[in-house]
PDB file of C-alpha atoms in Angstrom:
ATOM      1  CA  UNK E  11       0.000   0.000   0.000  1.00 49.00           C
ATOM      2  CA  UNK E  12       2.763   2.559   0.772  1.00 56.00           C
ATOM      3  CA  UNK E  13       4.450   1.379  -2.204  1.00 51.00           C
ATOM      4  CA  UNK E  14       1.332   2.363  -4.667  1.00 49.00           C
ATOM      5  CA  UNK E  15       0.563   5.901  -2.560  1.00 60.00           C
ATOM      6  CA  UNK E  16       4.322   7.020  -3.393  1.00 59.00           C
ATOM      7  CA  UNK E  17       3.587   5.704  -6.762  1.00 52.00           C
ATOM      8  CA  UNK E  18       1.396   7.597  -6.752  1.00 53.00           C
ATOM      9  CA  UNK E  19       2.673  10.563  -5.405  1.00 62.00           C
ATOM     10  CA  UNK E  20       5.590  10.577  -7.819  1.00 61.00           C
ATOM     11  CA  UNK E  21       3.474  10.286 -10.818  1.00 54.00           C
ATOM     12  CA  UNK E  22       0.899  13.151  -9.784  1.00 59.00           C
ATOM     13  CA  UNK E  23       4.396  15.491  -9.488  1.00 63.00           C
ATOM     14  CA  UNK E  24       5.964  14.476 -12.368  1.00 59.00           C
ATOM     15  CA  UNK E  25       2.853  15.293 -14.424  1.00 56.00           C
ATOM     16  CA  UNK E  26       2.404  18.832 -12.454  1.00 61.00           C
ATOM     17  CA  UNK E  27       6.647  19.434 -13.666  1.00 66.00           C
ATOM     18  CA  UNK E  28       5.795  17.976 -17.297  1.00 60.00           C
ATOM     19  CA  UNK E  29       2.318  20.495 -17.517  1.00 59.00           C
ATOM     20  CA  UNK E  30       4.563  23.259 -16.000  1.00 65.00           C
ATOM     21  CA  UNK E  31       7.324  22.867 -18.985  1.00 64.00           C
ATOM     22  CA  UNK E  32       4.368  22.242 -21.663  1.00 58.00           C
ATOM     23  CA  UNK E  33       2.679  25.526 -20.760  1.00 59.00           C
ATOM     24  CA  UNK E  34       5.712  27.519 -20.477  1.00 65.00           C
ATOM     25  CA  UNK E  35       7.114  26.237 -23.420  1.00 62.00           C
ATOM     26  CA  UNK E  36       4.098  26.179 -25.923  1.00 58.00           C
ATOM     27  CA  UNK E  37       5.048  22.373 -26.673  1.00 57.00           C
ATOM     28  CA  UNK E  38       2.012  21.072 -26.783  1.00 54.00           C
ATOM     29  CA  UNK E  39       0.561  23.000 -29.555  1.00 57.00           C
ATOM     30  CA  UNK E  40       3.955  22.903 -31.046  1.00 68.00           C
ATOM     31  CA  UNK E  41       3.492  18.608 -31.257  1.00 67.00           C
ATOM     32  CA  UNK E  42       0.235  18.622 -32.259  1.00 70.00           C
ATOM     33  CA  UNK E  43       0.822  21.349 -35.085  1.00 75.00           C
ATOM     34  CA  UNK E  44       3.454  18.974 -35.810  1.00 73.00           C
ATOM     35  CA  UNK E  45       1.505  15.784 -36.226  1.00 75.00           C
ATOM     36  CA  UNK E  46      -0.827  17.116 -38.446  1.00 75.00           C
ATOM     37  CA  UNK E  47       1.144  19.154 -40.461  1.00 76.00           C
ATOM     38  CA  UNK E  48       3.017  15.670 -41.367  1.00 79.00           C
ATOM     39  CA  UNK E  49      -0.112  13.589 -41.603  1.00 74.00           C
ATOM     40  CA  UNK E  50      -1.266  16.163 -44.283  1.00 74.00           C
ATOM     41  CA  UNK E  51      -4.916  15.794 -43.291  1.00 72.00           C
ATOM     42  CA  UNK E  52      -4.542  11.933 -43.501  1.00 79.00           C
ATOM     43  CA  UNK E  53      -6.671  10.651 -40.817  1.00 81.00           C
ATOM     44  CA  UNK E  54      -4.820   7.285 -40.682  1.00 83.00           C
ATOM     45  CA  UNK E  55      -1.378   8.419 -41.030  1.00 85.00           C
ATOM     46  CA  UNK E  56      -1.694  10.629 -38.369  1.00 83.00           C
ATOM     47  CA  UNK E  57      -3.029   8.007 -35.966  1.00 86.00           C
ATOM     48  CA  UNK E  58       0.306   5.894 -36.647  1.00 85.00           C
ATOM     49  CA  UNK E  59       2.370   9.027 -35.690  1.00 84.00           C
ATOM     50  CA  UNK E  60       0.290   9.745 -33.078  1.00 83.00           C
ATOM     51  CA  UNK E  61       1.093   5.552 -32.117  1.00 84.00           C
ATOM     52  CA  UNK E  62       4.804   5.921 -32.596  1.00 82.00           C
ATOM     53  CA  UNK E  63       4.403   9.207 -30.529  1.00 80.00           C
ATOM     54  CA  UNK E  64       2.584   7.908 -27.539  1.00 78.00           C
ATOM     55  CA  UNK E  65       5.051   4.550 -27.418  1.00 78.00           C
ATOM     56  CA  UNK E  66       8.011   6.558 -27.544  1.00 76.00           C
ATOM     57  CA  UNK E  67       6.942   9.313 -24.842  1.00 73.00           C
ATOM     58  CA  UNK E  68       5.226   6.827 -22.569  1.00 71.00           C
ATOM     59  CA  UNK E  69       8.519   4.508 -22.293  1.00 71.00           C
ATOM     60  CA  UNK E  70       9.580   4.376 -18.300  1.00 65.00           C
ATOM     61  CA  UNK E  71       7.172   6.458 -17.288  1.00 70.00           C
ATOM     62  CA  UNK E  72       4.334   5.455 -15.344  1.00 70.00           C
ATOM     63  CA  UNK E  73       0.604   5.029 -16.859  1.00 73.00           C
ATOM     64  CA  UNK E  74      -0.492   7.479 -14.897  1.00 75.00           C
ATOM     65  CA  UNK E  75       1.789  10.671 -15.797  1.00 72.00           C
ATOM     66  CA  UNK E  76       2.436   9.410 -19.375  1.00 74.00           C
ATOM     67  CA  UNK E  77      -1.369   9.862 -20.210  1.00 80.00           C
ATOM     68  CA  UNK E  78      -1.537  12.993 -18.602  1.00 78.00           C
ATOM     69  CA  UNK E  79       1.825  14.091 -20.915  1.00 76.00           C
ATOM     70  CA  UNK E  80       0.190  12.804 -23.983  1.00 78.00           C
ATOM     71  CA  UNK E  81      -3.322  13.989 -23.302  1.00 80.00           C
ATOM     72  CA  UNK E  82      -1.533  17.669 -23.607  1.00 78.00           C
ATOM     73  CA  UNK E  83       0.887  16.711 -26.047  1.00 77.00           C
ATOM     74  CA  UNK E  84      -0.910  14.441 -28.631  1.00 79.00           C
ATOM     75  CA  UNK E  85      -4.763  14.726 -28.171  1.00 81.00           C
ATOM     76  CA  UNK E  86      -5.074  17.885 -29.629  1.00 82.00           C
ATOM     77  CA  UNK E  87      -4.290  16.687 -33.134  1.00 80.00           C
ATOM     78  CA  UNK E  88      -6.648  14.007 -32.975  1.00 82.00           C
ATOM     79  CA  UNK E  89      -9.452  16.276 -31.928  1.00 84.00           C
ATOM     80  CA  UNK E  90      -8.215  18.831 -34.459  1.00 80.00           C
ATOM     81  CA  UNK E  91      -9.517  16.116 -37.396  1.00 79.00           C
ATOM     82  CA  UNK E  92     -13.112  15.238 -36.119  1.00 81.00           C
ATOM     83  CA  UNK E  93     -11.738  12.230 -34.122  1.00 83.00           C
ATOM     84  CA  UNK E  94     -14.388  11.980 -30.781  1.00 84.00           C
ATOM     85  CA  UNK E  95     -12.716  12.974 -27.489  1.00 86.00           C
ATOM     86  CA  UNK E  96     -13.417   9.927 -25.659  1.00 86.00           C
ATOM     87  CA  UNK E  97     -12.037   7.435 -28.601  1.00 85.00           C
ATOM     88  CA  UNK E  98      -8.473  10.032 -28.623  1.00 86.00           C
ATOM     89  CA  UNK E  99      -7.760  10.080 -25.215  1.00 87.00           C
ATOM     90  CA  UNK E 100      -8.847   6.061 -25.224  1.00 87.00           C
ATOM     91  CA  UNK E 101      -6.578   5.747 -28.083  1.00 88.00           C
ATOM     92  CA  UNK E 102      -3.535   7.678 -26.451  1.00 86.00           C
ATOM     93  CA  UNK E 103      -4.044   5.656 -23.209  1.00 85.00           C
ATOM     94  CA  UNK E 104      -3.638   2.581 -24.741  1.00 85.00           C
ATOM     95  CA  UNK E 105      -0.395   3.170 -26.297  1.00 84.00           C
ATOM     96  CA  UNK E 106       0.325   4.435 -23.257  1.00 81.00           C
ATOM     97  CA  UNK E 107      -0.044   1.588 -21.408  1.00 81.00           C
ATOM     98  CA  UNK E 108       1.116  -0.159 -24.473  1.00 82.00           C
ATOM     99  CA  UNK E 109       4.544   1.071 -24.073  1.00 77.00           C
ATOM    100  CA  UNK E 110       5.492  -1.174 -21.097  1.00 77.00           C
ATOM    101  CA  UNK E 111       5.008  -4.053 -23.213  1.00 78.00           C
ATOM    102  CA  UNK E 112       7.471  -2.678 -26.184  1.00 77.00           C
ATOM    103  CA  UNK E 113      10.979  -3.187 -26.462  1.00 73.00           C
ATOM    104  CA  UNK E 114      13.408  -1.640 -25.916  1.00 71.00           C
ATOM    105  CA  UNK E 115      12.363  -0.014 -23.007  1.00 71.00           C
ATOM    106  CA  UNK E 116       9.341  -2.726 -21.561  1.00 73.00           C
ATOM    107  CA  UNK E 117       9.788  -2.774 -17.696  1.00 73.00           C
ATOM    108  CA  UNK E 118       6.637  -5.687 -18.311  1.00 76.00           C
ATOM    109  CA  UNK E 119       9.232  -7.235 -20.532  1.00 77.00           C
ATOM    110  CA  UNK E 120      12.128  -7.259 -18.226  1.00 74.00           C
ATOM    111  CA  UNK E 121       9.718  -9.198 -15.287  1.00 75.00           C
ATOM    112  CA  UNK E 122       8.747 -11.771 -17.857  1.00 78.00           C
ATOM    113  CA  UNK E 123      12.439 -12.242 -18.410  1.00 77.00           C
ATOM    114  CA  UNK E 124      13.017 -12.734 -14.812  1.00 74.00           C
ATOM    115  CA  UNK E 125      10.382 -15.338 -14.537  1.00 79.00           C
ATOM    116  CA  UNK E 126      10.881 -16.919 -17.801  1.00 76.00           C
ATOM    117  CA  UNK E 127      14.831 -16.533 -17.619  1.00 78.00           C
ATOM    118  CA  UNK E 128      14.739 -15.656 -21.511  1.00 76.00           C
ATOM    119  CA  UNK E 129      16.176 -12.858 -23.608  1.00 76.00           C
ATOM    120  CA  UNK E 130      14.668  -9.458 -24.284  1.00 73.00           C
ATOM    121  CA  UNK E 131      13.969  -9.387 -27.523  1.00 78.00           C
ATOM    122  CA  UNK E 132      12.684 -13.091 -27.641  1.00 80.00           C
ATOM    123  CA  UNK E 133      10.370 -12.139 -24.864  1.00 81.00           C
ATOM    124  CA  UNK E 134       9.623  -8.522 -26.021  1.00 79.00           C
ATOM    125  CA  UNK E 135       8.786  -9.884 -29.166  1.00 81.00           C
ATOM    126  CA  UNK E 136       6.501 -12.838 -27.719  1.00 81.00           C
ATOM    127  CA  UNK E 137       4.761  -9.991 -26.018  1.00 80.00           C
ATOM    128  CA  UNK E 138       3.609  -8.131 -28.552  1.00 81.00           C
ATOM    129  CA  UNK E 139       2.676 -11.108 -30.794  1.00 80.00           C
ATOM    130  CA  UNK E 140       0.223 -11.809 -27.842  1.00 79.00           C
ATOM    131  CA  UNK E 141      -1.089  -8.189 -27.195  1.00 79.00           C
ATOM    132  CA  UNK E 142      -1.191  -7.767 -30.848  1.00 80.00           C
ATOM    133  CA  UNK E 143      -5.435  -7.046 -30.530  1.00 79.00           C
ATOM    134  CA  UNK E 144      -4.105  -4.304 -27.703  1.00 82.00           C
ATOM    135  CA  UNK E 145      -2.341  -2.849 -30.283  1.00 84.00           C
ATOM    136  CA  UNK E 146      -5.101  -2.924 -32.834  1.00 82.00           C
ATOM    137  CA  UNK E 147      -7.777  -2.096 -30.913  1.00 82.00           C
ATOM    138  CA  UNK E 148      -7.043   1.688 -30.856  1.00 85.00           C
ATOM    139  CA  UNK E 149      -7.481   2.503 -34.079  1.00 84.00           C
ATOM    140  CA  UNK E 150     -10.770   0.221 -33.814  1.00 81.00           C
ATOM    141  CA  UNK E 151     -11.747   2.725 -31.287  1.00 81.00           C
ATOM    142  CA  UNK E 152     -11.439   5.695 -33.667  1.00 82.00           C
ATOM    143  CA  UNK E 153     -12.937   3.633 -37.060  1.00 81.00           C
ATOM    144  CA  UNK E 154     -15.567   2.635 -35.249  1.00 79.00           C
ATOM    145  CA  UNK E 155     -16.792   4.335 -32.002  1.00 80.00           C
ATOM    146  CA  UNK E 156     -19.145   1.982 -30.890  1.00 79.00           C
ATOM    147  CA  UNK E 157     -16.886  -0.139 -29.120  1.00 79.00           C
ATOM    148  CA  UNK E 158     -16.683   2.606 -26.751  1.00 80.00           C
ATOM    149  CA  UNK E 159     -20.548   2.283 -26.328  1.00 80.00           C
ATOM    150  CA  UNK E 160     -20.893   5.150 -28.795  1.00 79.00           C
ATOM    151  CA  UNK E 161     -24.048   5.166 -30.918  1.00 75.00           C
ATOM    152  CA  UNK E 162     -27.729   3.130 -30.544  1.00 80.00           C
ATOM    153  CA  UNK E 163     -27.786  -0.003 -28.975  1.00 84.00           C
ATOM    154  CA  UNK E 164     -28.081  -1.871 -32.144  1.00 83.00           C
ATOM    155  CA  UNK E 165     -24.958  -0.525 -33.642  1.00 82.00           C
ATOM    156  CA  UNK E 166     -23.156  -1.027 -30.077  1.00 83.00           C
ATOM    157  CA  UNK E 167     -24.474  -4.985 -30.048  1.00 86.00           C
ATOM    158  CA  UNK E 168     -23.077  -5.372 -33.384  1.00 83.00           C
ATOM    159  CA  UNK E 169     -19.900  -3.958 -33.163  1.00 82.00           C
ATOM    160  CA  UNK E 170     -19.325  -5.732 -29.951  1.00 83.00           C
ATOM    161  CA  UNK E 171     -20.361  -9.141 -31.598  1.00 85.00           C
ATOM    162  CA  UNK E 172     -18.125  -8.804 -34.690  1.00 83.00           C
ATOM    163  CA  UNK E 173     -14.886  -7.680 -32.570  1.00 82.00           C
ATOM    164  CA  UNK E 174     -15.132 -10.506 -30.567  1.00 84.00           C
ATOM    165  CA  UNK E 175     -15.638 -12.724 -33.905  1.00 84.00           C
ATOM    166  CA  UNK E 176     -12.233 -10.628 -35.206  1.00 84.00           C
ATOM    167  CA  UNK E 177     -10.493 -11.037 -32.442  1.00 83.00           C
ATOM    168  CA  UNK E 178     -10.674 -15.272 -31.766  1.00 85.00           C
ATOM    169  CA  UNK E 179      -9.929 -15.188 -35.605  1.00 85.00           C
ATOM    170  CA  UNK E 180      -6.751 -13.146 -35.505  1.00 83.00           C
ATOM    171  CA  UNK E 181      -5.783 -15.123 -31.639  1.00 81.00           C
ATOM    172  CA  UNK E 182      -6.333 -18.851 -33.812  1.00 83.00           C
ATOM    173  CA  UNK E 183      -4.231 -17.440 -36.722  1.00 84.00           C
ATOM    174  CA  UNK E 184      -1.113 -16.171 -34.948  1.00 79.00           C
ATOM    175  CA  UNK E 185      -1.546 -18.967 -32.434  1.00 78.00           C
ATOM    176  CA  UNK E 186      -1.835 -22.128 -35.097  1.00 79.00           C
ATOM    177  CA  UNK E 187      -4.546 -23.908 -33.348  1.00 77.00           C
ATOM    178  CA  UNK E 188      -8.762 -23.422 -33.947  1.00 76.00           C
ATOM    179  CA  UNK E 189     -10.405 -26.887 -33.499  1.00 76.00           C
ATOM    180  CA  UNK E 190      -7.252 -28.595 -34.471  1.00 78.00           C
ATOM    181  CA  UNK E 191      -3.912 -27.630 -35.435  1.00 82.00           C
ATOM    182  CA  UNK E 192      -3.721 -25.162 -38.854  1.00 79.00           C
ATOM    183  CA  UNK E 193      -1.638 -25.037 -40.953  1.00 81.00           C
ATOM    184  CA  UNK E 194       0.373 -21.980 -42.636  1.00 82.00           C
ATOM    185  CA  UNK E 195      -2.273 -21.271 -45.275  1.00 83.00           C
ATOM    186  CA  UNK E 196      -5.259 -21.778 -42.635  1.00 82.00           C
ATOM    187  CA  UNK E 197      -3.617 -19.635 -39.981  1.00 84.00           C
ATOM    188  CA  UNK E 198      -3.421 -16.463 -43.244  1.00 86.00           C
ATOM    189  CA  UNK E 199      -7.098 -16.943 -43.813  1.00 84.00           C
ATOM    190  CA  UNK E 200      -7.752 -16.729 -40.464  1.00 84.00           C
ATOM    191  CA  UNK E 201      -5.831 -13.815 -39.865  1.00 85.00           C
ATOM    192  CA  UNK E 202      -7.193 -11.905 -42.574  1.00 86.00           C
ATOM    193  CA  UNK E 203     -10.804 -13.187 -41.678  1.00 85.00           C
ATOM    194  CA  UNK E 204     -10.230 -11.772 -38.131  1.00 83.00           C
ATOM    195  CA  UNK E 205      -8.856  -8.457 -39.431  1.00 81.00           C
ATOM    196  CA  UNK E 206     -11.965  -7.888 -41.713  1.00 82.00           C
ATOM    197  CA  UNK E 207     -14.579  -7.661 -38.867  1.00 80.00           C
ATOM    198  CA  UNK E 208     -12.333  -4.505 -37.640  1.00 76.00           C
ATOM    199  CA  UNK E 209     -13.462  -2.421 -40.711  1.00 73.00           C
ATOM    200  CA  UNK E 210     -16.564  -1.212 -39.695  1.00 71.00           C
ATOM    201  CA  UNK E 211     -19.186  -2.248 -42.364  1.00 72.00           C
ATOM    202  CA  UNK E 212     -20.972  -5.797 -44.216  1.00 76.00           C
ATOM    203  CA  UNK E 213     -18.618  -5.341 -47.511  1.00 77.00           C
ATOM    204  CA  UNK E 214     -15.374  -6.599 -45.031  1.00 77.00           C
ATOM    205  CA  UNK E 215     -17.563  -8.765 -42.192  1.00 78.00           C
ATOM    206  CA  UNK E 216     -19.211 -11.425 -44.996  1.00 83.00           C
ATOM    207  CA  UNK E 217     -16.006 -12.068 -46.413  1.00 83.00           C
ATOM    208  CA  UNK E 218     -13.999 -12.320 -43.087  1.00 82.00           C
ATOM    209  CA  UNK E 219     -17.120 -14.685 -42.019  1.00 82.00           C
ATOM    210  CA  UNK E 220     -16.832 -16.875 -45.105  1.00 84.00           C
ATOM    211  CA  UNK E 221     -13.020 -17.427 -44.607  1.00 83.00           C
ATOM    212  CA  UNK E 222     -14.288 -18.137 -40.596  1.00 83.00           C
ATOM    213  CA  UNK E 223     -16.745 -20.487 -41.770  1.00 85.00           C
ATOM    214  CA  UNK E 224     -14.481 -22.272 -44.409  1.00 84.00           C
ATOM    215  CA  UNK E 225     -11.634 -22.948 -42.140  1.00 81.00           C
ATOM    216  CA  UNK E 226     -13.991 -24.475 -39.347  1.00 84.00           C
ATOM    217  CA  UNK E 227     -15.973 -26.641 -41.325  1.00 82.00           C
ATOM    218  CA  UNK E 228     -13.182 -28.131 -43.089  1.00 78.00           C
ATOM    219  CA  UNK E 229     -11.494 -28.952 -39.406  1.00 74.00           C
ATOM    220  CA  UNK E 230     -14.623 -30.140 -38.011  1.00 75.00           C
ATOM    221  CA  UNK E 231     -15.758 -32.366 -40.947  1.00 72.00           C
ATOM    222  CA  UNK E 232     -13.716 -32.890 -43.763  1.00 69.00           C
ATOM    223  CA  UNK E 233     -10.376 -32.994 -42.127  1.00 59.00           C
ATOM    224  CA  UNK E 234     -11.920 -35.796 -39.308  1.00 60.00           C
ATOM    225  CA  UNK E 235     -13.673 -37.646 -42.571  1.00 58.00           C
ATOM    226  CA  UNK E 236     -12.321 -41.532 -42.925  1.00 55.00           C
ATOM    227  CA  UNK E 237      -9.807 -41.967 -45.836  1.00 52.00           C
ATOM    228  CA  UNK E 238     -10.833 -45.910 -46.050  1.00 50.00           C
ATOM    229  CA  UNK E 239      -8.880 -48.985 -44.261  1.00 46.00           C
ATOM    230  CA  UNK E 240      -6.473 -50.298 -45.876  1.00 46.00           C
ATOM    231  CA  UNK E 241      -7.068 -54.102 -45.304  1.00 46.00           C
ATOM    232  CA  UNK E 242      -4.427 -56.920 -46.587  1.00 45.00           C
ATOM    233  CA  UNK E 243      -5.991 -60.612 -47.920  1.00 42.00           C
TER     234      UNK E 243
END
């Protein structure tokens, strides 16, 4: 408990220092003017800055005073192109959090190694291939709002439904295993299939659903069907 209050405690004053040097400084209209000059009104390209941003900012800090930082720094220019205020900041925290989990600076990383007495990069990387839906679902939050409960309850349901869909696709792809083992061809339809039902929209979930649907039915029939006995007279 005393540990987490001067956690704490440290994080509140190194976010009152960082908002100090921000104000004083003009930085964090300076960033966002930044971002979005570079992005050149590309809505997409300036979330991966913004990505690379946050990841690089947040590394060694706590979660706590690296959202506050980026909230000044780097949610300005993702207000300044129509992007809702609740899926920025959500998008910012995320990568904030996110940037524990990246090499080379991943204090997450360096307890794994501890426990799992195994390299850095071999874990780091293991990491992310895991958390790779962590690192997607950010920009799910801006495409498509209703994950964050945005919008009727219809749209919410739906969106809700079709993530989850996307992301035991994408976790059976990149892990090799659905109802039985895939192989290398499966495990690409699967991950594209689970990717699809992240673009908002029936053009990309029918075709991610069809690639679903073919890669389950052949494991659960086909693939258990008897070849025939071979029987010797």
């Amino acid at each position: 408990t005393s540990y987490g209050m001067f956690i704490v405690a440290t994080s509140c004053a190194a976010s009152g220092l960082i908002i100090s040097i921000v104000n004083l400084t003009a930085m964090g209209s300076n960033l966002s003017m930044f971002l979005v000059d570079i992005s050149a009104g590309s809505r997409f390209l300036l979330l991966v800055l913004t990505a690379l941003t946050c990841t690089i900012l947040g590394m060694g800090i706590p979660v706590i005073g690296a959202y506050i930082m980026l909230a000044i720094l780097v949610a300005p220019a993702l207000t300044s192109l129509g992007i809702p205020p609740l899926a920025a900041h959500m998008f910012i925290f995320m990568y904030a959090v996110l940037s524990f989990l990246t090499p080379p600076v991943a204090p997450a990383v360096y307890v794994a190694m501890g426990i799992a007495r195994s390299g850095l990069w071999a874990t780091g990387l293991t990491a992310m291939r895991l958390g790779i839906v962590a690192y997607l679902a950010p920009f799910i939050f801006v495409y498509n709002p209703a994950i964050l409960l945005i919008g009727s309850p219809a749209v919410i349901i739906l969106a809700l439904v079709t993530s989850i869909i996307g992301v035991s696709a994408l976790a059976a792809g990149l892990e090799g295993y659905a109802l039985g083992k895939l192989n290398w061809i499966f495990r690409l339809i699967l991950i594209a299939s689970g990717l699809a039902f992240f673009v908002t929209g029936w053009k990309t979930d029918i075709p991610g659903g069809v690639g679903i649907a073919l890669v389950l039915i052949y494991q659960r029939w086909i693939a258990k069907r008897p070849r025939g006995v071979m029987t010797s007279t």
